[in-house]
Structure formats: C-alpha cells, structure tokens
Coordinates of C-alpha atoms in Angstrom, one line a residue:
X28 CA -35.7 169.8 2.0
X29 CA -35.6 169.7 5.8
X30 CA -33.0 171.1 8.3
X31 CA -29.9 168.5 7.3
X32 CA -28.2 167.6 10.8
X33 CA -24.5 167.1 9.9
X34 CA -22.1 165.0 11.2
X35 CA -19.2 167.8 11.0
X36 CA -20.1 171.3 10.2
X37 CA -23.7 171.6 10.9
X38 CA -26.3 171.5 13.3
X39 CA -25.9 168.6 15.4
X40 CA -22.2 169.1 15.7
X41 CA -20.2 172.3 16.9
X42 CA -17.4 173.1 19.5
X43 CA -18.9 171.4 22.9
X44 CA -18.6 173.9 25.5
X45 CA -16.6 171.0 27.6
X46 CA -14.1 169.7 24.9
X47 CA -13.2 173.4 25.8
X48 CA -13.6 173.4 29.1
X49 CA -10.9 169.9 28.9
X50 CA -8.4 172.0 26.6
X51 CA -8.7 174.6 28.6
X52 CA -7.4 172.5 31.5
X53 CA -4.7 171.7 29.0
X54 CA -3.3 175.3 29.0
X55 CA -3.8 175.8 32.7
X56 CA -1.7 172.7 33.6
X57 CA 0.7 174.1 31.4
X58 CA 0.4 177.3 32.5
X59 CA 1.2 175.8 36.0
X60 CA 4.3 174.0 34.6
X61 CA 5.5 177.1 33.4
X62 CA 4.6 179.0 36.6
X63 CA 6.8 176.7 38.5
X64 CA 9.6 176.7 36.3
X65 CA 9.7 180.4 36.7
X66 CA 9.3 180.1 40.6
X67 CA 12.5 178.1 40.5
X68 CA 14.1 180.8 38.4
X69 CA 13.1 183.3 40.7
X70 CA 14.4 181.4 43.6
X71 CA 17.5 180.6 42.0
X72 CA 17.7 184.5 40.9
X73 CA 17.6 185.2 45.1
X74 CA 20.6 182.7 45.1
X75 CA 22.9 184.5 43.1
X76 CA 24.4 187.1 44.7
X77 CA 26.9 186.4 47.6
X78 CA 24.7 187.2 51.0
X79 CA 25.7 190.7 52.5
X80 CA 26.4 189.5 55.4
X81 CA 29.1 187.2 54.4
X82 CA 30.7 189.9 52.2
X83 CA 30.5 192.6 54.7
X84 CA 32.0 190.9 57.7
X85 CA 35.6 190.4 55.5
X86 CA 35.9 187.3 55.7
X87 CA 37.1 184.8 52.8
X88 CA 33.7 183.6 50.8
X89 CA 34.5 179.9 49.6
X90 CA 32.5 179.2 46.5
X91 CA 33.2 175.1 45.6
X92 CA 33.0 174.0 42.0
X93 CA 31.7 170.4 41.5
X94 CA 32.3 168.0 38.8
X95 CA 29.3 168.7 37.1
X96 CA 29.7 172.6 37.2
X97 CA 27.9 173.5 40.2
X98 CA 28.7 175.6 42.8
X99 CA 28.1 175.8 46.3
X100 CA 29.0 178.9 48.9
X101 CA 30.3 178.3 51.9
X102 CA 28.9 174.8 51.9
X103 CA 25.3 176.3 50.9
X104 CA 23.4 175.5 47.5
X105 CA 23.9 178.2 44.9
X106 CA 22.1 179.0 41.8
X107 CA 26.1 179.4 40.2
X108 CA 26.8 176.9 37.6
X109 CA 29.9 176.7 34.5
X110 CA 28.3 176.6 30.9
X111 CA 30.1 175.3 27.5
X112 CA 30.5 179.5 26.3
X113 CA 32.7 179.2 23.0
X114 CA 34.6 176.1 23.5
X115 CA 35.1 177.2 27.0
X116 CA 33.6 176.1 30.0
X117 CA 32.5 179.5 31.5
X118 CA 31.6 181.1 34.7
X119 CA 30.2 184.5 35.0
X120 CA 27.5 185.9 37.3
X121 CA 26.8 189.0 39.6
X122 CA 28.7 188.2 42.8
X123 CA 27.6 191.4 44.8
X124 CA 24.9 193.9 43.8
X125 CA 23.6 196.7 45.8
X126 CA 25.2 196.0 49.7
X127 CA 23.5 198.7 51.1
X128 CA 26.7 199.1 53.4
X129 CA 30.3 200.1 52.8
X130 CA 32.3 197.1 52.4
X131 CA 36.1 197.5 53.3
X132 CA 37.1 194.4 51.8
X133 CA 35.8 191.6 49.6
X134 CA 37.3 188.2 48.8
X135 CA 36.0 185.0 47.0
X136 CA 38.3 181.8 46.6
X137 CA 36.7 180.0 43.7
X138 CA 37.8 176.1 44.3
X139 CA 38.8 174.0 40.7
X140 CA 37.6 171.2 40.5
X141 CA 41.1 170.1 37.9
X142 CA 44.2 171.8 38.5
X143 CA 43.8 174.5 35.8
X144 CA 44.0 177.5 37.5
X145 CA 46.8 178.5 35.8
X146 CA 45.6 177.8 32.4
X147 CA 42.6 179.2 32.8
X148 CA 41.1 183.4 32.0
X149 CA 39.6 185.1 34.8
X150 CA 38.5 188.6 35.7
X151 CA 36.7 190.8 38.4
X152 CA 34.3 193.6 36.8
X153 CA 33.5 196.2 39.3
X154 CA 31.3 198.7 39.0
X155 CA 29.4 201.9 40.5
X156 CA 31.9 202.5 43.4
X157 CA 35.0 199.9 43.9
X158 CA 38.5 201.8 45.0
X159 CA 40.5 198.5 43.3
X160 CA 39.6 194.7 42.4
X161 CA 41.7 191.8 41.5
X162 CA 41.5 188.2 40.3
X163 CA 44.4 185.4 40.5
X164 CA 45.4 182.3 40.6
X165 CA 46.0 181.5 43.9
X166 CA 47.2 178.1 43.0
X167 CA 46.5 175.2 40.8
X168 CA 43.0 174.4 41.3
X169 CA 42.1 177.7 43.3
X170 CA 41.4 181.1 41.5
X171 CA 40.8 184.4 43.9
X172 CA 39.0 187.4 43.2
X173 CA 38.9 190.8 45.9
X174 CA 38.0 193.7 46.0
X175 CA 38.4 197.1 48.8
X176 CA 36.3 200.4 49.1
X177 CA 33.2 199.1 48.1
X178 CA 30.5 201.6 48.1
X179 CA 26.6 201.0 49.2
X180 CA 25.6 200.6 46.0
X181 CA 28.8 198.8 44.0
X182 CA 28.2 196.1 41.5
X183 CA 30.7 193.2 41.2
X184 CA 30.5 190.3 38.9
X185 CA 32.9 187.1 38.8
X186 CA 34.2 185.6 35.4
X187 CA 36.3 182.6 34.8
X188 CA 37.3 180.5 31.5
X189 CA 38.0 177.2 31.9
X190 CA 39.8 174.9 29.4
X191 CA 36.8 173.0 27.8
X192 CA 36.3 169.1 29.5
X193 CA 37.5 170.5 32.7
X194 CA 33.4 170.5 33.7
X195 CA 31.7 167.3 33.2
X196 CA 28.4 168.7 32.1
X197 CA 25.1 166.2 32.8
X198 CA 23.0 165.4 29.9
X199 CA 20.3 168.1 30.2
X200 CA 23.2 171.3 30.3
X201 CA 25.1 169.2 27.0
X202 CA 21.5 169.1 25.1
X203 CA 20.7 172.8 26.3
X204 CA 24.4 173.7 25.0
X205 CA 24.2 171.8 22.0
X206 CA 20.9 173.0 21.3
X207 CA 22.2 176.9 21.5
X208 CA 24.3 176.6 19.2
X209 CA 21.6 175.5 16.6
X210 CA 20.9 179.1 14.3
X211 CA 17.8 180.3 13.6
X212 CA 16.7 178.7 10.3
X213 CA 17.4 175.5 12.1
X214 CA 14.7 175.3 14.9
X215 CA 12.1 176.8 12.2
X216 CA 12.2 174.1 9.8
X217 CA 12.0 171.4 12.4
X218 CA 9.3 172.9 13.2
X219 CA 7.7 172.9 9.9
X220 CA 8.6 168.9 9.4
X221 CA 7.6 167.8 12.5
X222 CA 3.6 168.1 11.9
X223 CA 4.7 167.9 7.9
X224 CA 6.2 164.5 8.4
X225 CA 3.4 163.5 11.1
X226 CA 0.8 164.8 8.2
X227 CA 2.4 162.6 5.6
X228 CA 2.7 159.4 8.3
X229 CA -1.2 159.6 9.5
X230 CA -1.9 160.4 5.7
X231 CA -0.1 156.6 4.3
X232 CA -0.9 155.1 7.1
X233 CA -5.0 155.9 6.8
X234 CA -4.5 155.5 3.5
X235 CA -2.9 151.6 4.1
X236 CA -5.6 150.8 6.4
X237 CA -8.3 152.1 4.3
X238 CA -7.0 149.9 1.8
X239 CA -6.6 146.9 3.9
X240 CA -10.4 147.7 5.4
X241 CA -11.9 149.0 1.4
X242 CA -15.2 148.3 1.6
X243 CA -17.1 147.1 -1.9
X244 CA -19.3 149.8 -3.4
X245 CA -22.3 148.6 -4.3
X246 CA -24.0 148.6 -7.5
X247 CA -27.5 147.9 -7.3
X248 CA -29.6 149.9 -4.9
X249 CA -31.8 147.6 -2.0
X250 CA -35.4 148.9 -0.9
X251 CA -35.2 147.7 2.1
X252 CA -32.6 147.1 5.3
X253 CA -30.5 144.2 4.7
X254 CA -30.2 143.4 8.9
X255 CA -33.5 144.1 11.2
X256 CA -30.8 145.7 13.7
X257 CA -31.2 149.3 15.7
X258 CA -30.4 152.7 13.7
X259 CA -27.8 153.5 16.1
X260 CA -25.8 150.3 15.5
X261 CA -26.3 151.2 11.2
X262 CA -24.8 154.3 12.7
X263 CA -21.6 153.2 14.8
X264 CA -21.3 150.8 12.0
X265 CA -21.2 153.4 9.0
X266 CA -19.2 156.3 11.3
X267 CA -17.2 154.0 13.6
X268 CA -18.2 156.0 16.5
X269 CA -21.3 156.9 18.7
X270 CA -22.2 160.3 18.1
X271 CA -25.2 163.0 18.2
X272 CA -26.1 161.2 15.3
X273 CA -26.7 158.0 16.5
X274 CA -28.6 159.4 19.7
X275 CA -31.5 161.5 17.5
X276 CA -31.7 158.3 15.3
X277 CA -32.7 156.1 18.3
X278 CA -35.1 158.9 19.6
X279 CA -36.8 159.1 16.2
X280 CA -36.8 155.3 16.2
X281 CA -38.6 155.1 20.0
X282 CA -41.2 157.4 18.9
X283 CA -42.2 155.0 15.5
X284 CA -42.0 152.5 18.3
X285 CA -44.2 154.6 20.4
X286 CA -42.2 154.7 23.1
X287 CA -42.3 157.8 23.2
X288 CA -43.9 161.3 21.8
X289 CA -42.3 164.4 20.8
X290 CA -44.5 167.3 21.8
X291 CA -43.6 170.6 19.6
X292 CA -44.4 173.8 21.4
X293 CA -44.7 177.6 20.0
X294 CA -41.8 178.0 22.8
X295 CA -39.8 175.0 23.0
X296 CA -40.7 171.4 23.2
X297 CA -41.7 168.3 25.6
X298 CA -41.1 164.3 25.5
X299 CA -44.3 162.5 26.7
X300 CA -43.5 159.1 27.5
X301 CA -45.4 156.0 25.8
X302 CA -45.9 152.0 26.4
X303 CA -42.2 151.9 27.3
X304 CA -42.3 147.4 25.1
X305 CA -41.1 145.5 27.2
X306 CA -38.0 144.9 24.0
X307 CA -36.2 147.8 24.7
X308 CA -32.7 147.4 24.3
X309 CA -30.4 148.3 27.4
X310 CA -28.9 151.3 25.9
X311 CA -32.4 152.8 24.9
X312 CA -33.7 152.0 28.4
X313 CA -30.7 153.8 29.7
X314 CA -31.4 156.6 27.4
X315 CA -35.0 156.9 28.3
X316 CA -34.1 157.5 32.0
X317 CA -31.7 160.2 30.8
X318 CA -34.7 162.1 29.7
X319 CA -38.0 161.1 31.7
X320 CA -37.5 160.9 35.9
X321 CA -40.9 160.2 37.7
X322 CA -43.4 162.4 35.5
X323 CA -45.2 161.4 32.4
X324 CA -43.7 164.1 30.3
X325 CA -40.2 166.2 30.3
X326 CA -40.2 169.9 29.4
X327 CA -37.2 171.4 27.6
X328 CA -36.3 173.4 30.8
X329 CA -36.2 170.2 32.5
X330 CA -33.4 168.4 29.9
X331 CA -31.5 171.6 29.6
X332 CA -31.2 171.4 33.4
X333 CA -30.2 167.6 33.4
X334 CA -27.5 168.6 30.9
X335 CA -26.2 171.8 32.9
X336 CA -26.0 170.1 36.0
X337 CA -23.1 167.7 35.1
X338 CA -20.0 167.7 33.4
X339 CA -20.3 164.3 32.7
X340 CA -23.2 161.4 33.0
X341 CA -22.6 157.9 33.5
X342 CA -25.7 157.2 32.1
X343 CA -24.7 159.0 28.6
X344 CA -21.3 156.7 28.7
X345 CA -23.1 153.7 29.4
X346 CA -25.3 154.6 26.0
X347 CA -22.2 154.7 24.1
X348 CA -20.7 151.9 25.3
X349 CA -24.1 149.8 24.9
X350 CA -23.9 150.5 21.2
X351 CA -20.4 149.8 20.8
X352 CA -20.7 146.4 22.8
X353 CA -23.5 145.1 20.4
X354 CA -21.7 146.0 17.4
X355 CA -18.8 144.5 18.5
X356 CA -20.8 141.4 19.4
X357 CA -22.1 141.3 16.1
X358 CA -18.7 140.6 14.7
X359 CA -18.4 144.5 13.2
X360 CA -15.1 145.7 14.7
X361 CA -12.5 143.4 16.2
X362 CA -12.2 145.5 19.2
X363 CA -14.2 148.3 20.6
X364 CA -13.5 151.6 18.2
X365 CA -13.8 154.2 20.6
X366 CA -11.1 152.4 22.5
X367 CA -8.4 152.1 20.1
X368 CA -9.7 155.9 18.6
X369 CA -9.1 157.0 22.3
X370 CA -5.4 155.5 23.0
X371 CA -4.1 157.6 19.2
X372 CA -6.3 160.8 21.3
X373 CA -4.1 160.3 24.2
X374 CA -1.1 160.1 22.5
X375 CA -2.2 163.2 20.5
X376 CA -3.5 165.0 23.6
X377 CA 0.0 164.4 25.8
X378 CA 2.1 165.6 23.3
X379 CA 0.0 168.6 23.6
X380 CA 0.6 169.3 26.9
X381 CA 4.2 168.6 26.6
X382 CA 4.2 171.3 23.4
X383 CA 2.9 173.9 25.7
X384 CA 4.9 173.2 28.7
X385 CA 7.8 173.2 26.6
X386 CA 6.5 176.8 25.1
X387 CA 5.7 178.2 28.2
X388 CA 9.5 176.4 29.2
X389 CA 11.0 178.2 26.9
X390 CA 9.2 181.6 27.3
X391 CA 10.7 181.7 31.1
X392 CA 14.1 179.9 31.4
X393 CA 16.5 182.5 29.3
X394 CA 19.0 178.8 29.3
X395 CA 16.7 177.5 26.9
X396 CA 17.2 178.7 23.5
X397 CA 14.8 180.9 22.7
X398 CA 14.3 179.9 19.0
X399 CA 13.5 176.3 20.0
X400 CA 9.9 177.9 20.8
X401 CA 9.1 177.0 17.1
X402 CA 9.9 173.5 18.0
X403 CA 7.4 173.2 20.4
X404 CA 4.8 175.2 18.3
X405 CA 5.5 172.5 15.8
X406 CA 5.0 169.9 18.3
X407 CA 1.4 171.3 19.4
X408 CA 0.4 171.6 15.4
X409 CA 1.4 167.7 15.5
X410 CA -0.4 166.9 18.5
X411 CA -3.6 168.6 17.4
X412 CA -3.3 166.5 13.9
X413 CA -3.0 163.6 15.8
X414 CA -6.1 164.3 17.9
X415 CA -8.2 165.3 14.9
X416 CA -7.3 162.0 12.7
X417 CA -7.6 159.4 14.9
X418 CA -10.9 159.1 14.6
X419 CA -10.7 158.4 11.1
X420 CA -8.7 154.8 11.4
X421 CA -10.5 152.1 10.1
X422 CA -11.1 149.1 12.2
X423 CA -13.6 147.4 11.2
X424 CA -14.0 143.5 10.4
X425 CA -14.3 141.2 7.2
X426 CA -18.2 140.7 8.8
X427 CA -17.9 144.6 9.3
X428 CA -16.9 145.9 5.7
X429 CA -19.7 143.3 4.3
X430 CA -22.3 144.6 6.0
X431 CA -21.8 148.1 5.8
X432 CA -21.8 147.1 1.4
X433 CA -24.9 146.2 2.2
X434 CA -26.5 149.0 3.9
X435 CA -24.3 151.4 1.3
X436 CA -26.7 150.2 -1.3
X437 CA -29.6 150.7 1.2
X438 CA -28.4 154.1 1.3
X439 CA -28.3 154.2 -2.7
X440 CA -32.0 153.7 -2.4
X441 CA -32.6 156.1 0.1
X442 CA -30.6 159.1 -1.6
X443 CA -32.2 157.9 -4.9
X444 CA -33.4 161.4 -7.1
X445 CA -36.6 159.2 -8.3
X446 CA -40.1 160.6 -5.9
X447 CA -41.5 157.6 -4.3
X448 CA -44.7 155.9 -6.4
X449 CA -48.0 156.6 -4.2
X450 CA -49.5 154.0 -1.9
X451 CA -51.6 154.3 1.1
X452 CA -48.8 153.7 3.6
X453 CA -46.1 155.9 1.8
X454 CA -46.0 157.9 4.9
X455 CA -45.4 155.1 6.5
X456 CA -42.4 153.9 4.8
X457 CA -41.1 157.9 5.5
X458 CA -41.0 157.0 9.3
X459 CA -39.9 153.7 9.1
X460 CA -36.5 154.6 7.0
X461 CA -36.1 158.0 8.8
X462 CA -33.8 157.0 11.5
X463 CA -31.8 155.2 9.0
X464 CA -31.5 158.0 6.9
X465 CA -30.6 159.8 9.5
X466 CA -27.7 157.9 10.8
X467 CA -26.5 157.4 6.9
X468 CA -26.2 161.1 6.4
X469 CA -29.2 161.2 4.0
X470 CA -31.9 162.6 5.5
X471 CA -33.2 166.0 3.5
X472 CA -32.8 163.1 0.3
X473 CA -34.7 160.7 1.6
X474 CA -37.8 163.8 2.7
X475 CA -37.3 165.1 -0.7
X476 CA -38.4 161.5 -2.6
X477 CA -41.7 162.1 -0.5
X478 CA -42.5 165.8 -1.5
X479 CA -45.0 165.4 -4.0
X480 CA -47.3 163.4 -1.5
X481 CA -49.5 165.1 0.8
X482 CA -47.7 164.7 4.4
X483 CA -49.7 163.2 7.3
X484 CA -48.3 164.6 10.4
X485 CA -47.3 161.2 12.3
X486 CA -49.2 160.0 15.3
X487 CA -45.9 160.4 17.8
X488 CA -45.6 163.8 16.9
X489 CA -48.0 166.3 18.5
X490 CA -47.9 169.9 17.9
X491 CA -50.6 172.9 17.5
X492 CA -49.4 173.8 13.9
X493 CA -52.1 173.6 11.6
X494 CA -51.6 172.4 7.5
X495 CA -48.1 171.0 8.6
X496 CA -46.3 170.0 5.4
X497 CA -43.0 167.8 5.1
X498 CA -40.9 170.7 5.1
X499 CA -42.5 172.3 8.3
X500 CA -41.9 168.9 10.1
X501 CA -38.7 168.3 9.0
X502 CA -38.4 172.1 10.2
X503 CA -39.7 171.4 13.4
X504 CA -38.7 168.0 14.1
X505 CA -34.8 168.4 13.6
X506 CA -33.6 171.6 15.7
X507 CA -35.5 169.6 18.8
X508 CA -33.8 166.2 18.0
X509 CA -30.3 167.6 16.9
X510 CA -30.9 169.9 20.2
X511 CA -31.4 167.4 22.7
X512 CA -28.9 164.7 21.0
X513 CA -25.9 167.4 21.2
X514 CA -26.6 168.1 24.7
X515 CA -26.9 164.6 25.9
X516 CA -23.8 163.2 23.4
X517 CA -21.2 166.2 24.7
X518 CA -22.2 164.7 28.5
X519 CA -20.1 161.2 27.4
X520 CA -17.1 160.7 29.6
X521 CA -13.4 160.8 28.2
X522 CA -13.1 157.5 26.0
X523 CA -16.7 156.9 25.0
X524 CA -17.1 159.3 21.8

C-alpha cells in the first residue's frame, strides 16, 4: 500500500552525497599525512650520500654517532642512523653513489659513541670502479673506512656492527624494532581481533544498556495518542534521533494544520503557503522559512536550489536541535541524544583517520613493517563499527521508556490487520494519524486499514489527477515529502543528526 519511506534502506534514506563528501576529506587528510611522510623520506633519501664535494676534495669526512644512533657529517644533519639488526646495533647505508668525477682518495672516520671499536664488525663494499677499500679501527671509539681510484660512476656503501646496548635507541626506533620482528601471522590476527573484540564490546555493552533502558511492551492496543505532542517529538522519541523522518512527519502535519499545501505537478511539485497559526512551534517556524522566502508558493526548482547552494544550513541544525531541546525538556532523554551519539562518532571517526594515516604510513616509510598494514586495516574496520553503532545507544529516561510504551501500543493500533469501520470522517482520522504513522515506521499499515473506503483527496493536497485513489496519493504524496525531507535533513551540521 503506498510508497513505504524507510528509516534505513529505503527511500527517505541513502548515502548523502556530503557524508561522502566529509569521508572523503577523511582520505585526503590522510592522503596528505602520507604525502608528507614521504616528502621527509625523500628529503632524508637526498641526505644520504656523503656530498661530492666533500669526498672529492680528499679530505677526511667526519661522520659523529650520537647516543641515540644518529649521525651527523661534518657537523651537518644526516639521514644516517644505527638500527637493532639481529641483536646488533647496525649501520649500513650508501656512502657514495655516482660522483660524476674521479676521486683519488676517499676517507670517512665514523666517531663511537662507546669505546667499542675494537669489538665491533665493520666493512667497506665498493662497487662499479674502486682500485682498493678498507675499513679499521682506528682506535677505541673511532672506526675508518677509505678508499682510492674511484671511478665517475663507483658505488660505496659503509657497514658497521655494534655490540647491542652500545646505541640507546628512543622509544619510536625500540617499538619500530620490536615491531619487525613480529612474523606474519602475528599482525593478521591482531587485525582480525581488533574490530572482533570492538564487535563483541559495542555488542554487551548495547546489549547492557538496552537492558538497563528495556522498555515495556504493551499489550492492549490505544486508538488514540496518549500525549497531544508534535509528530517529530513521537519521532526523536521512538528513533532517538532527528532524521528525514521526522522532517516529512512535521510537513504532513503543517499541511492538516493548513499551514501549508502541497501542490502535485505532472513535472514536479510546489509548497503554497497557508494561515501560517500564530502556534507554530519554533522549529516548524524555522522550518517553514527553509522552504517559503518572500513568495506565496515555492517550486521544486527553487528547494533543490536552496539545498545545492550550501553544504550546510544553520537553519536545518536549529530544526534538529529544536526537537531535541523539547524532548529533552519533556523529561525523555537525560541529556541531548545527538550529543552523546556524536562524542562515540568522533571517537569512531579519529580512529579512522589515524587507521589510514597509519596505512598510508606504512605504505611509504620501508622502517615500518610492512605487515603491520593489516593492523591499521583492522583499526579502520573498528573505527567504521564504531561510527555505525553509536547511534544505537539507548539514552533515554524512566519518563522516556514510559512514554514511548505508550505510543508502542498506539502503534499496535495503527499497524492493526483489522480495515477501519466506516464513519463520515474516516478520512479524517487517515490524516490525523498519518504523521504519526509515519514517524513510527507504519505508514503503508496504517493506508492499508483505509482501503476499502472510498478516498477523498484531502483539502491541502492539490493536484490535476483526476479519480485519485489511496494508493495514487500515497503514490504521489511520499516521493515529494521523502524528496524534500532528505534534501533538507543531509543539510544538518556535524553533531545535529
């Protein structure tokens, strides 16, 4: 019967084109992370080699080893640093590549931190044109490596083995050390338990709050709304948030009100305004002026174009947060839902960012092991399941849970298989409980108890369609209202979903 509008999976909801336009700032930031880790490795890379200069003009090259393993050469920063290499602490890197010139003579003095030299391996690997090479221990804490005859286009690399503690590595290096050693199988079941273990965590600890927050069933069915209160706030209470939902409720509920009229067109639709009472609630003022400016009536063209135009509306925000703040008031929800949901979407959507900047980390620093990439995929599965589920934590209030009993067994009646008995205003009672429906998930039920009655097109809905049935409104009515409701809830700033 009808078009349903779903809350998940269906018409009202799908993927808003600027939740992916925000994840897609996600990846570029990390993107960006790992574009200036790689910089750095690049600049480090232009570090490596021994300038040609230096080498060329014969004289000694003094490369200094700190404490920590670094190295500098001739007093200038170096990309050279010792790493923890089979219980050794290990030097090797490319000390000359590709002079361009003919070198006579090459000689590096590596400086000891410890007096170790002579307990220590070393060794000079030339390549592509060296007449001779040599590496020694000069003394205790100084090791010497030279070289003569080296051709334009000679290779030389630099090794040395230290007895392991002689480096005293920082945090970072032991981790990164500690963590290459890990095999294989290792980093892919930590993977695996990281969102596994997160799964089973959100899992208890919805499963404890849905117990601390069960709400009675009811038995009995109630023909009528147990609380004269707006659909939307039925809505926020039933679904703990404000969604497209609860906006095409309160435009279905304006237009009962005559507050508006929905004009149905062969190509597209229009809102024509109405008495605008003088009760209107804040939100639903603030609502109104998201959809009429100046003119009597507002085309489709126009409400796409108010929707295009910004990535965000303060107005749309303001709309949420009127419906929260009422409920809230009410006594429904200790604090403000979309609040607390928001802080566990943070927390989800951080450790996102630092999943992929680890990934994209370990994609372009080869000191990183590379297997710990499952660690970090792992990490992004756990961020997106935190994301996701938050949404789902109960909060709502002794006051809260009793009320929404109540309007459960209002629901019972509206979902109830039985047609409704005739009376001269059963059409009536159709309108009345359709934004109610609506925001309880029920609507194609509660149009199919009225199918057996001749339908009376209402007064607030105009359209050209001649012999309109129940079917053909619902047909019409919900593509324009699930339409304009998705366009104006996916304008909400960050925080008020």
């Amino acid at each position: 019967m009808g078009k349903n509008i779903g809350r998940k999976g269906s018409g009202i909801l799908g993927i808003y084109p600027r939740k992916l336009l925000f994840f897609t700032l996600i990846a570029l930031i990390a993107l960006a992370i790992g574009y200036y880790l790689r910089y750095n490795q690049y600049s480090a890379d232009a570090l490596k080699a021994v300038p040609v200069e230096s080498a060329a003009s014969g004289a000694t090259i003094y490369a200094q080893v700190t404490e920590d393993g670094k190295i500098t050469l001739d007093g200038n920063k170096s990309s050279w640093t010792f790493g923890l290499v089979n219980d050794l602490d290990e030097l090797r890197v490319v000390a000359l590549q590709n002079p361009g010139d003919y070198i006579e003579e090459f000689n590096l003095e590596l400086a000891l931190p410890k007096n170790v030299a002579y307990s220590s391996d070393f060794e000079i690997l030339a390549i592509h044109g060296v007449d001779s090479s040599r590496a020694y221990a000069k003394d205790s804490k100084t090791i010497a490596y030279t070289a003569s005859g080296v051709s334009p286009y000679a290779t030389i690399s630099i090794v040395a083995k230290l007895p392991k503690g002689t480096i005293s590595y920082p945090f970072y290096s032991k981790a990164v050390e500690r963590a290459s050693e890990l095999e294989f199988n290792y980093w892919l079941v930590l993977a695996g338990l990281l969102p596994l273990l997160t799964l089973i965590f959100l899992i208890a600890f919805l499963a404890y709050q849905m117990r601390l927050h069960k709400i009675d069933l009811p038995d009995k069915e109630i023909s009528s709304p147990p609380m004269a209160i707006p659909p939307a706030l039925v809505g926020a209470l039933y679904h703990q948030s404000v969604g497209p939902r609860e906006l095409a409720a309160t435009l279905i509920d304006l237009a009962c009100r005559k507050d508006i009229y929905i004009l149905d067109r062969e190509r597209g639709f229009a809102f024509g305004k109405g008495k605008f009472d003088s009760r209107l609630l804040g939100y639903e003022k603030m609502l109104l002026s998201k959809i009429f400016r100046n003119n009597l009536t507002s085309e489709r063209i126009e409400i796409e174009k108010r929707i295009a135009s910004h990535l965000y509306s303060k107005k749309m925000s303001v709309v949420s947060a009127g419906i929260y703040a009422i409920a809230t008031r009410l006594g429904y929800f200790r604090v403000n839902p979309s609040k607390v949901h928001a802080k566990y979407r943070l927390i989800g959507i951080l450790a996102l960012i630092i999943g992929l900047g680890g990934f994209l980390a370990t994609l372009l620093t080869p000191s990183l092991p590379g297997a710990s990439i499952f660690l970090w995929l792992g990490m992004m599965v756990t961020a997106l399941i935190i994301t996701f589920t938050a949404g789902n934590i109960p909060l709502r209030t002794e006051i809260g849970k009793e009320a929404l009993s109540n309007w459960l067994a209002f629901k019972k009646y509206l979902t109830n298989p039985e047609p409704i008995p005739y009376t001269p205003s059963v059409y009536a009672l159709f309108e009345e409980y359709l934004p109610y429906a609506m925001v309880l998930d029920c609507e194609s039920a509660w149009a199919k108890r009225f199918e057996e009655h001749n339908f009376i097109v209402p007064e607030w809905f105009m359209t050209d369609k001649v012999g309109l049935g129940l079917d053909d409104f619902c047909l019409s009515l919900f593509p324009i209202i699930s339409y304009v409701a998705r366009g104006f809830a996916q304008l909400r700033e960050p925080g008020f979903e």
